[in-house]
Coordinates of C-alpha atoms in Angstrom, one line a residue:
M1 CA 0.0 0.0 0.0
S2 CA 2.7 2.4 1.0
E3 CA 4.6 1.5 -2.1
T4 CA 1.6 2.4 -4.3
L5 CA 1.2 5.8 -2.5
A6 CA 4.9 6.5 -3.1
N7 CA 4.6 5.7 -6.7
K8 CA 1.6 8.1 -7.0
E9 CA 3.5 10.9 -5.3
T10 CA 6.5 10.3 -7.6
A11 CA 4.2 10.5 -10.6
L12 CA 2.6 13.7 -9.4
D13 CA 6.1 15.2 -8.9
G14 CA 7.6 13.8 -12.0
P15 CA 8.5 15.6 -15.3
E16 CA 5.6 14.0 -17.2
F17 CA 3.0 15.5 -14.7
R18 CA 4.8 18.9 -14.7
S19 CA 4.8 18.9 -18.5
R20 CA 1.1 18.1 -18.6
V21 CA 0.4 21.0 -16.2
D22 CA 2.6 23.4 -18.3
T23 CA 0.5 22.5 -21.3
L24 CA -3.0 22.5 -19.8
L25 CA -2.7 25.6 -17.5
P26 CA -2.2 28.1 -20.3
L27 CA -5.2 26.6 -22.1
F28 CA -7.3 26.9 -19.0
V29 CA -6.3 30.6 -18.7
L30 CA -7.2 31.1 -22.4
V31 CA -10.6 29.5 -22.0
A32 CA -11.3 31.6 -18.9
G33 CA -10.4 34.7 -20.8
L34 CA -12.7 33.7 -23.6
G35 CA -15.5 33.2 -21.1
A36 CA -15.0 36.6 -19.6
R37 CA -15.3 38.2 -23.1
L38 CA -18.4 36.1 -24.0
I39 CA -20.2 37.2 -20.8
Q40 CA -19.8 40.9 -21.6
A41 CA -20.6 40.4 -25.3
K42 CA -23.9 38.8 -24.4
E43 CA -24.9 40.9 -21.4
Y44 CA -24.3 44.5 -22.5
F45 CA -26.3 46.6 -25.0
L46 CA -24.3 48.1 -27.9
N47 CA -22.7 51.4 -27.2
P48 CA -23.1 54.2 -29.7
D49 CA -19.8 53.5 -31.5
E50 CA -20.7 49.9 -31.9
A51 CA -24.1 50.8 -33.3
L52 CA -22.4 53.3 -35.7
H53 CA -20.2 50.5 -37.0
Y54 CA -23.1 48.2 -37.5
L55 CA -25.1 51.0 -39.3
S56 CA -22.1 51.6 -41.6
A57 CA -22.0 47.9 -42.5
S58 CA -25.8 47.6 -43.0
Q59 CA -25.8 49.0 -46.6
P60 CA -27.4 47.5 -49.7
S61 CA -24.1 46.7 -51.3
V62 CA -20.5 46.2 -50.4
D63 CA -19.5 49.3 -52.4
L64 CA -21.8 51.5 -50.2
A65 CA -20.5 49.8 -47.1
Y66 CA -17.0 50.7 -48.2
K67 CA -18.1 54.3 -48.8
A68 CA -19.8 54.4 -45.4
A69 CA -16.7 53.1 -43.8
L70 CA -14.7 56.1 -45.2
T71 CA -17.0 58.5 -43.3
N72 CA -15.5 57.1 -40.0
A73 CA -12.1 57.9 -38.7
H74 CA -10.8 54.3 -39.3
P75 CA -9.7 52.2 -42.2
P76 CA -12.5 50.0 -43.7
L77 CA -11.7 46.4 -42.8
L78 CA -14.0 46.0 -39.8
I79 CA -17.0 47.5 -41.7
L80 CA -16.4 45.1 -44.6
V81 CA -16.1 42.1 -42.3
L82 CA -19.4 43.2 -40.6
Y83 CA -21.1 43.6 -44.0
Y84 CA -20.7 39.9 -44.5
W85 CA -20.8 38.7 -40.9
R86 CA -24.2 40.2 -40.1
S87 CA -25.8 37.5 -42.3
F88 CA -25.1 35.1 -39.3
G89 CA -27.4 37.1 -37.0
Q90 CA -27.8 40.5 -35.5
S91 CA -27.8 39.8 -31.7
E92 CA -25.2 41.5 -29.6
L93 CA -23.3 38.3 -29.1
I94 CA -23.2 37.4 -32.8
L95 CA -22.1 40.9 -33.9
R96 CA -19.4 40.9 -31.2
L97 CA -18.2 37.4 -31.9
P98 CA -15.4 38.4 -34.4
S99 CA -14.0 40.7 -31.7
V100 CA -14.3 38.1 -29.0
L101 CA -12.4 35.5 -31.1
A102 CA -9.8 38.0 -32.3
G103 CA -9.2 39.3 -28.8
T104 CA -8.8 35.8 -27.4
A105 CA -6.5 34.7 -30.2
C106 CA -4.3 37.7 -29.7
C107 CA -3.7 36.5 -26.1
W108 CA -2.6 33.1 -27.3
L109 CA -0.4 34.6 -30.1
T110 CA 1.3 36.8 -27.5
Y111 CA 1.9 33.7 -25.3
L112 CA 3.5 31.9 -28.3
W113 CA 5.6 34.9 -29.2
L114 CA 6.9 35.4 -25.6
K115 CA 7.8 31.7 -25.4
D116 CA 10.0 32.2 -28.4
V117 CA 11.8 35.3 -27.2
T118 CA 11.8 34.6 -23.4
D119 CA 10.8 31.6 -21.4
R120 CA 7.6 29.7 -20.5
S121 CA 7.3 31.3 -17.1
T122 CA 7.4 34.8 -18.5
A123 CA 5.1 33.9 -21.3
F124 CA 2.5 32.5 -18.9
M125 CA 2.5 35.7 -16.8
G126 CA 2.1 37.7 -20.0
L127 CA -0.9 35.4 -21.0
L128 CA -2.5 36.1 -17.6
L129 CA -2.1 39.9 -17.9
L130 CA -3.4 40.1 -21.4
S131 CA -6.3 37.7 -20.9
F132 CA -7.7 39.5 -17.9
A133 CA -6.7 43.2 -18.3
P134 CA -10.2 44.8 -17.9
S135 CA -9.8 47.3 -20.8
L136 CA -8.8 44.4 -23.2
I137 CA -11.7 42.3 -22.1
G138 CA -14.0 45.2 -22.8
L139 CA -12.5 46.0 -26.2
S140 CA -12.7 42.3 -27.1
A141 CA -16.4 42.3 -26.3
E142 CA -17.3 45.3 -28.6
V143 CA -18.0 45.9 -32.3
R144 CA -14.8 47.9 -32.6
Q145 CA -11.5 47.7 -34.5
Y146 CA -9.2 47.1 -31.5
A147 CA -9.5 43.4 -31.0
L148 CA -8.9 42.8 -34.7
L149 CA -6.0 45.2 -34.7
L150 CA -4.4 43.3 -31.7
F151 CA -4.9 40.0 -33.5
F152 CA -3.1 41.1 -36.6
M153 CA -0.3 42.8 -34.5
T154 CA 0.4 39.8 -32.3
G155 CA 0.3 37.7 -35.5
C156 CA 3.1 40.0 -36.8
L157 CA 5.1 39.6 -33.6
Y158 CA 4.8 35.8 -33.6
L159 CA 5.3 35.2 -37.3
S160 CA 8.2 37.6 -37.7
E161 CA 10.1 35.8 -34.9
S162 CA 9.2 32.3 -36.2
A163 CA 10.3 33.4 -39.8
I164 CA 13.6 34.6 -38.5
Q165 CA 14.4 31.7 -36.3
E166 CA 13.3 29.1 -39.0
N167 CA 14.6 31.2 -41.9
S168 CA 11.1 30.7 -43.5
R169 CA 10.0 32.8 -46.4
P170 CA 6.4 31.6 -46.3
L171 CA 6.2 32.7 -42.6
M172 CA 7.6 36.1 -43.6
V173 CA 4.9 36.4 -46.3
L174 CA 2.3 35.7 -43.6
F175 CA 3.9 38.3 -41.4
S176 CA 3.4 40.9 -44.2
L177 CA -0.2 39.8 -44.7
C178 CA -0.8 40.4 -41.0
L179 CA 0.8 43.8 -41.2
Y180 CA -1.6 44.7 -44.1
G181 CA -4.5 43.5 -41.9
A182 CA -3.4 45.8 -39.1
L183 CA -3.0 48.7 -41.5
L184 CA -6.5 48.1 -42.9
T185 CA -8.0 48.0 -39.4
H186 CA -6.8 51.0 -37.4
Y187 CA -4.5 54.0 -38.0
S188 CA -2.5 53.4 -34.8
S189 CA -1.0 50.5 -36.7
L190 CA 1.1 53.1 -38.5
L191 CA 3.0 53.6 -35.3
F192 CA 3.3 49.9 -34.9
A193 CA 4.5 49.5 -38.5
F194 CA 7.2 52.2 -37.9
A195 CA 8.5 50.6 -34.7
M196 CA 8.3 47.1 -36.2
G197 CA 10.2 48.2 -39.3
I198 CA 13.1 49.5 -37.2
Y199 CA 13.2 46.4 -35.1
M200 CA 13.2 44.1 -38.1
L201 CA 16.0 46.0 -39.7
L202 CA 18.1 45.4 -36.6
R203 CA 16.9 41.8 -36.2
L204 CA 17.7 40.8 -39.8
F205 CA 21.2 42.3 -39.8
P206 CA 23.6 41.3 -41.4
Y207 CA 21.3 41.2 -44.4
G208 CA 23.5 39.0 -46.5
K209 CA 23.2 36.2 -44.0
R210 CA 19.6 35.5 -45.1
P211 CA 19.2 37.3 -48.4
G212 CA 16.1 35.5 -49.5
L213 CA 14.3 36.2 -46.2
F214 CA 15.4 39.8 -46.3
A215 CA 14.2 40.3 -49.8
V216 CA 10.8 38.9 -48.9
W217 CA 10.6 41.2 -46.0
V218 CA 11.6 44.2 -48.1
G219 CA 8.9 43.3 -50.7
G220 CA 6.3 43.2 -47.9
Q221 CA 7.4 46.6 -46.6
I222 CA 7.0 48.1 -50.1
G223 CA 3.5 46.8 -50.3
A224 CA 2.8 48.3 -46.8
L225 CA 4.1 51.7 -48.0
V226 CA 1.8 51.5 -51.0
L227 CA -1.2 50.7 -48.8
I228 CA -0.3 53.5 -46.4
S229 CA 0.1 56.0 -49.1
Y230 CA -3.3 55.1 -50.7
F231 CA -5.2 55.6 -47.5
L232 CA -3.3 58.8 -46.5
V233 CA -4.3 60.3 -49.8
T234 CA -7.9 59.0 -50.2
H235 CA -9.0 58.9 -46.6
V236 CA -6.8 60.7 -44.0
A237 CA -6.5 63.8 -46.2
R238 CA -10.3 64.0 -46.5
L239 CA -10.7 63.6 -42.7
R240 CA -8.2 66.4 -42.1
A241 CA -10.0 68.6 -44.5
T242 CA -13.2 68.2 -42.6
G243 CA -11.5 69.2 -39.4
V244 CA -12.4 66.0 -37.5
P245 CA -8.9 65.3 -36.1
R246 CA -8.6 68.9 -34.9
E247 CA -12.0 68.9 -33.3
I248 CA -11.2 65.6 -31.5
A249 CA -7.8 66.9 -30.3
E250 CA -9.5 70.0 -28.8
T251 CA -12.3 68.2 -27.0
W252 CA -12.5 64.8 -25.5
L253 CA -8.9 63.7 -26.4
R254 CA -7.3 67.1 -25.4
K255 CA -5.5 65.5 -22.4
S256 CA -3.8 63.0 -24.7
I257 CA -2.4 65.6 -27.1
F258 CA 0.6 67.8 -26.1
H259 CA -0.2 71.5 -25.8
A260 CA 2.8 73.6 -25.2
G261 CA 1.0 76.1 -23.0
D262 CA -0.3 73.3 -20.7
H263 CA 2.7 71.1 -20.0
N264 CA 6.4 70.7 -20.5
V265 CA 7.5 67.7 -22.6
A266 CA 9.0 65.6 -19.7
V267 CA 5.9 66.0 -17.5
F268 CA 3.6 65.2 -20.4
A269 CA 5.5 62.1 -21.4
S270 CA 5.7 60.8 -17.8
A271 CA 2.0 61.5 -16.9
Q272 CA 0.7 60.1 -20.2
T273 CA 2.7 56.9 -19.9
L274 CA 1.2 56.3 -16.5
R275 CA -2.2 57.0 -17.9
V276 CA -1.6 54.3 -20.6
F277 CA -1.0 51.7 -17.9
T278 CA -3.9 53.0 -15.8
Y279 CA -6.2 52.6 -18.8
L280 CA -5.0 49.1 -19.6
F281 CA -5.6 47.8 -16.1
S282 CA -8.6 50.1 -15.3
H283 CA -7.0 50.9 -11.9
G284 CA -4.7 53.6 -10.7
L285 CA -2.7 51.6 -8.2
V286 CA -2.5 48.4 -10.2
G287 CA -1.6 50.4 -13.3
T288 CA 1.2 52.2 -11.4
L289 CA 2.6 48.8 -10.2
A290 CA 2.4 47.5 -13.8
L291 CA 4.3 50.5 -15.0
L292 CA 7.0 49.9 -12.4
A293 CA 7.2 46.3 -13.4
F294 CA 7.5 47.3 -17.1
L295 CA 10.4 49.7 -16.2
A296 CA 12.1 47.0 -14.1
G297 CA 11.7 44.7 -17.1
M298 CA 13.4 47.3 -19.4
V299 CA 16.3 47.6 -16.9
S300 CA 16.6 43.9 -16.8
L301 CA 16.8 43.6 -20.6
W302 CA 19.4 46.3 -20.8
R303 CA 21.6 44.5 -18.2
R304 CA 21.1 41.0 -19.5
K305 CA 23.9 39.7 -21.6
T306 CA 22.6 36.5 -23.2
P307 CA 19.3 35.8 -25.0
W308 CA 16.9 33.2 -23.6
N309 CA 17.0 31.3 -26.9
K310 CA 20.3 31.0 -28.9
D311 CA 18.3 31.8 -32.1
G312 CA 16.2 34.5 -30.5
P313 CA 16.7 38.2 -30.2
K314 CA 19.3 39.8 -27.9
P315 CA 17.9 41.3 -24.7
R316 CA 18.7 44.9 -25.9
E317 CA 16.9 44.1 -29.2
L318 CA 13.9 43.1 -27.1
A319 CA 14.2 46.3 -25.1
L320 CA 14.0 48.3 -28.3
Q321 CA 11.0 46.3 -29.5
F322 CA 9.1 46.9 -26.3
G323 CA 10.1 50.6 -25.8
L324 CA 10.0 52.0 -29.3
P325 CA 6.2 51.9 -29.8
F326 CA 5.8 54.0 -26.6
V327 CA 8.4 56.5 -27.9
A328 CA 6.8 56.7 -31.3
N329 CA 3.3 57.2 -29.8
C330 CA 4.5 59.8 -27.4
G331 CA 6.4 61.6 -30.2
A332 CA 3.2 61.6 -32.3
A333 CA 1.3 63.1 -29.4
I334 CA 3.9 65.8 -28.9
A335 CA 3.7 66.6 -32.6
G336 CA -0.1 66.8 -32.3
L337 CA -0.7 63.8 -34.7
Y338 CA -2.1 61.1 -32.5
P339 CA -3.2 60.8 -28.8
Y340 CA -1.1 59.2 -26.1
G341 CA -2.6 58.5 -22.7
G342 CA -5.6 56.9 -21.0
T343 CA -7.6 56.1 -24.1
R344 CA -8.5 53.0 -26.1
H345 CA -6.6 54.6 -29.1
N346 CA -3.4 53.4 -27.3
A347 CA -4.6 49.8 -27.0
F348 CA -2.0 48.8 -29.6
L349 CA 0.7 49.3 -26.9
A350 CA -0.8 46.5 -24.8
P351 CA 1.3 43.6 -26.0
F352 CA 4.5 45.5 -25.4
A353 CA 3.4 46.8 -22.0
V354 CA 2.4 43.3 -20.9
A355 CA 5.6 41.7 -22.2
G356 CA 7.8 44.3 -20.4
A357 CA 5.8 43.9 -17.2
A358 CA 6.0 40.1 -17.4
I359 CA 9.8 40.2 -17.7
G360 CA 10.0 42.6 -14.8
L361 CA 7.9 40.4 -12.6
A362 CA 9.9 37.3 -13.7
T363 CA 13.2 38.9 -13.1
W364 CA 12.8 41.1 -10.0
I365 CA 10.4 39.1 -7.8
P366 CA 12.2 36.1 -6.5
A367 CA 9.3 33.7 -6.0
R368 CA 8.0 30.5 -7.5
L369 CA 5.7 30.8 -10.6
W370 CA 2.6 29.8 -8.7
K371 CA 3.1 32.6 -6.1
K372 CA 3.7 35.2 -8.8
S373 CA 0.7 33.9 -10.7
L374 CA -1.5 34.1 -7.6
M375 CA -0.4 37.7 -7.0
L376 CA -1.4 38.6 -10.6
V377 CA -4.8 36.9 -10.2
V378 CA -5.5 38.9 -7.1
A379 CA -4.4 42.2 -8.7
L380 CA -6.5 41.4 -11.9
A381 CA -9.5 40.5 -9.8
I382 CA -9.3 43.9 -8.0
C383 CA -9.1 45.6 -11.4
N384 CA -12.1 43.8 -12.8
F385 CA -14.4 44.0 -9.8
F386 CA -13.4 47.4 -8.5
P387 CA -12.3 49.5 -11.5
A388 CA -11.0 52.9 -10.7
P389 CA -11.8 55.0 -12.7
P390 CA -15.0 53.2 -13.6
P391 CA -16.1 52.7 -17.2
L392 CA -18.2 55.3 -19.0
I393 CA -21.2 53.1 -18.7
R394 CA -21.1 51.1 -15.5
A395 CA -21.9 47.4 -15.6
R396 CA -25.2 47.9 -13.7
N397 CA -26.4 50.4 -16.2
H398 CA -25.2 48.5 -19.3
S399 CA -27.5 45.5 -19.2
V400 CA -29.2 44.7 -22.5
I401 CA -32.4 44.1 -20.4
L402 CA -32.5 47.8 -19.5
M403 CA -32.4 48.7 -23.2
K404 CA -35.1 46.3 -24.1
N405 CA -37.3 47.5 -21.2
A406 CA -36.8 51.1 -22.4
V407 CA -37.9 50.2 -26.0
D408 CA -40.9 48.3 -24.6
Y409 CA -41.9 51.3 -22.5
L410 CA -41.6 53.7 -25.5
R411 CA -43.8 51.4 -27.6
Q412 CA -46.4 51.1 -24.9
S413 CA -46.5 54.7 -23.9
A414 CA -46.1 56.6 -27.2
P415 CA -49.2 56.4 -29.4
P416 CA -48.9 55.7 -33.1
G417 CA -48.0 58.8 -35.1
S418 CA -45.9 60.3 -32.2
V419 CA -42.7 62.2 -32.9
V420 CA -39.5 60.9 -31.3
L421 CA -36.5 63.1 -30.9
A422 CA -32.9 61.9 -30.4
D423 CA -29.4 63.2 -30.5
Y424 CA -26.9 61.4 -32.8
Q425 CA -25.7 58.8 -30.3
S426 CA -29.2 58.1 -29.1
G427 CA -30.4 57.8 -32.7
L428 CA -27.9 55.1 -33.4
L429 CA -29.2 53.0 -30.5
L430 CA -32.9 53.8 -31.3
G431 CA -32.4 52.7 -34.9
F432 CA -30.8 49.4 -33.8
Y433 CA -33.1 48.5 -30.9
A434 CA -36.5 50.0 -31.9
C435 CA -36.5 50.6 -35.6
N436 CA -34.5 47.7 -37.0
H437 CA -32.8 50.0 -39.5
G438 CA -30.6 53.0 -39.4
I439 CA -32.3 56.4 -38.8
V440 CA -29.3 58.7 -38.5
Q441 CA -27.5 60.3 -41.4
V442 CA -24.4 58.5 -42.8
F443 CA -23.4 60.2 -46.1
P444 CA -22.7 63.9 -46.5
P445 CA -24.0 66.5 -46.8
L446 CA -25.4 66.2 -43.3
Q447 CA -28.4 68.3 -42.1
R448 CA -28.6 69.6 -38.6
F449 CA -31.7 67.4 -38.1
A450 CA -33.1 64.7 -40.3
K451 CA -36.5 63.0 -40.3
G452 CA -37.2 59.3 -40.8
D453 CA -39.6 56.5 -40.0
C454 CA -39.5 54.0 -37.2
G455 CA -42.5 51.7 -37.4
P456 CA -45.6 53.8 -36.4
Y457 CA -43.4 56.8 -35.3
T458 CA -41.7 59.7 -37.0
V459 CA -38.2 60.1 -35.7
I460 CA -36.1 63.3 -35.8
T461 CA -32.4 62.8 -35.2
A462 CA -29.6 65.3 -34.9
G463 CA -26.5 65.3 -37.1
T464 CA -23.0 64.5 -35.9
Q465 CA -22.5 68.0 -34.5
E466 CA -25.1 67.2 -31.9
W467 CA -23.6 63.9 -30.8
R468 CA -25.1 64.4 -27.3
F469 CA -27.8 66.9 -26.3
N470 CA -27.0 69.4 -23.5
A471 CA -29.8 70.1 -21.1
D472 CA -29.3 73.9 -21.4
D473 CA -29.4 73.8 -25.1
L474 CA -32.4 71.4 -25.5
P475 CA -35.2 74.1 -25.5
G476 CA -33.5 75.9 -28.4
Q477 CA -32.9 72.7 -30.3
L478 CA -36.6 71.7 -29.9
A479 CA -37.6 75.1 -31.2
N480 CA -35.3 74.6 -34.2
V481 CA -36.8 71.2 -34.9
A482 CA -40.4 72.6 -34.6
E483 CA -39.5 75.4 -37.1
T484 CA -37.8 73.0 -39.5
Y485 CA -40.6 70.4 -39.6
N486 CA -43.6 72.7 -38.9
L487 CA -44.5 71.3 -35.5
V488 CA -47.3 73.4 -34.0
P489 CA -47.2 74.7 -30.4
G490 CA -48.4 72.1 -28.0
T491 CA -47.1 69.1 -30.0
K492 CA -45.8 66.4 -27.7
V493 CA -42.4 65.1 -28.6
W494 CA -40.9 62.0 -27.0
L495 CA -37.2 62.4 -26.1
F496 CA -35.1 59.2 -26.3
D497 CA -31.7 59.7 -24.8
A498 CA -29.2 56.9 -24.4
G499 CA -25.5 56.1 -24.5
W500 CA -22.7 58.0 -22.9
I501 CA -24.8 60.4 -20.9
T502 CA -24.2 61.5 -17.3
D503 CA -26.0 64.8 -16.7
L504 CA -29.1 65.1 -19.0
A505 CA -31.6 63.2 -16.9
P506 CA -31.0 65.0 -13.5
A507 CA -30.8 68.4 -15.3
L508 CA -34.1 67.9 -17.0
S509 CA -35.7 66.7 -13.8
S510 CA -34.4 69.5 -11.6
E511 CA -35.2 72.3 -14.2
N512 CA -38.7 70.9 -14.9
R513 CA -38.2 70.7 -18.7
C514 CA -39.4 67.1 -19.3
S515 CA -42.8 65.6 -18.6
A516 CA -42.8 62.4 -16.6
P517 CA -39.2 61.4 -17.2
R518 CA -38.5 57.7 -17.0
T519 CA -34.9 56.4 -16.5
F520 CA -33.6 52.9 -17.1
G521 CA -30.4 52.9 -15.1
E522 CA -28.2 56.0 -15.4
N523 CA -27.7 55.9 -19.2
I524 CA -31.2 55.7 -20.7
L525 CA -33.9 58.3 -20.4
I526 CA -37.3 58.6 -22.0
C527 CA -39.6 61.6 -21.5
Q528 CA -42.0 64.0 -23.2
L529 CA -41.2 67.6 -24.3
T530 CA -43.8 70.1 -25.4
V531 CA -43.3 72.3 -28.4
G532 CA -43.6 76.0 -27.3
G533 CA -44.5 74.7 -23.8
N534 CA -43.7 76.4 -20.5
T535 CA -40.3 74.8 -19.5
G536 CA -41.0 75.9 -16.0
S537 CA -44.1 73.8 -15.6
R538 CA -44.3 71.1 -12.9
T539 CA -43.2 67.6 -13.8
D540 CA -43.3 64.3 -12.0
R541 CA -40.3 62.9 -10.4
P542 CA -38.4 60.4 -12.6
I543 CA -39.3 56.8 -12.2
T544 CA -36.1 54.7 -12.1
K545 CA -36.1 51.1 -13.2

């Protein structure tokens, strides 16, 4: 009996058991990360940007979908994917599934890449961080470009390293295709392509050692330059002419663009780098610790003399690969070209931030892997369950049930023939959830207000300049709508307001401008306005559901 027990203990301690654990544990983390993304993809209603992407893809032809994509500030690949993907269904989960799968795959590609350039322990910690960073879970559960971008980027990282180590031309061709995919997905990939190009020049040197591989890489870079030039001329130049980048830089992304009168360069670079990590981990303290781990990792790489793998990159080459994207992004922000800080636009930095932090943790914390992994799990749990700062729409206000209840209430309360008013972001959601078709304007020239049909209702939606109504301006906007569409005094207009709102419902209630306001969480409001009515008349208190 004792001999049998001893044999079992030996088996559990043996190399075969450890090898099995090393194989299964990363897969378990990957599946758990997939589950976290699926939950959000199923439970949350679309945000306005997601609804806008769906509307752009919901065109009669692929040609019109491409033209609609060019009205947005991103390359067209996601819209074209959605154009075909929507045939599988139009539920939140189905529409978000490409992002869920791409976001999960990027975690696994990062793990494979880190195994090639470091070791299994470091790669596992990188997998944990990337799988459960709250911002990356959120972006992977949205109809946005970022999960697809990260999938192509991490494909580039893994395939480039495999191509060099194996001297494989087919793998280098696949690397170039992934780079094209990234460039067609999001313009932050220009910064990635720049940093990756410099790293590959260094990594492939001396070029005569692998002339065929180098030639294939150069050919791929020429193709990338052609692609970049095409979209800079046909799309980016048009966006700049409309003033969209300038308007964004002066409003909600102002903090992430350098303004000489507001900061000096050193303070801006330091503060915004901290904001990048705070955004990635959705927590000020954990983000600060992650930044410190990243800096420790960079110091470790600079001091280390030998690579982990004899065919892999030198430690200082890795330091360049991890650090250069941050330098390029910060430089672009100082030049006023691209934001750098606590915003999803910097999500492309995630693989490098995570890789550097994983190396810092592996090198500077002398503990067994399970202890470091447990520490990471606790930190990531804090980030996910107690985010600070919280997301723009808190989880309790983001349930798809709230949106469905709001639409049911509108249909039950507003009689046929009613007029429904919405700002641009609310019109996007109203069209998706209540009208089953787009009701906001897509193609220019855009009117200030546009009229459309939504079942038995007439809907009037604002143009993009009125992305979100302000309570103080609402009476004037209602008067403008009444004049434009000949609404007589006394006409009842139903206001549907939803999306990234924080102040409209309390302002309307306290100032008595809205009749019987009904809220569904903190981000959905339905009430009645009266054309030419007394805005100081008494109203009922809002009913919260």
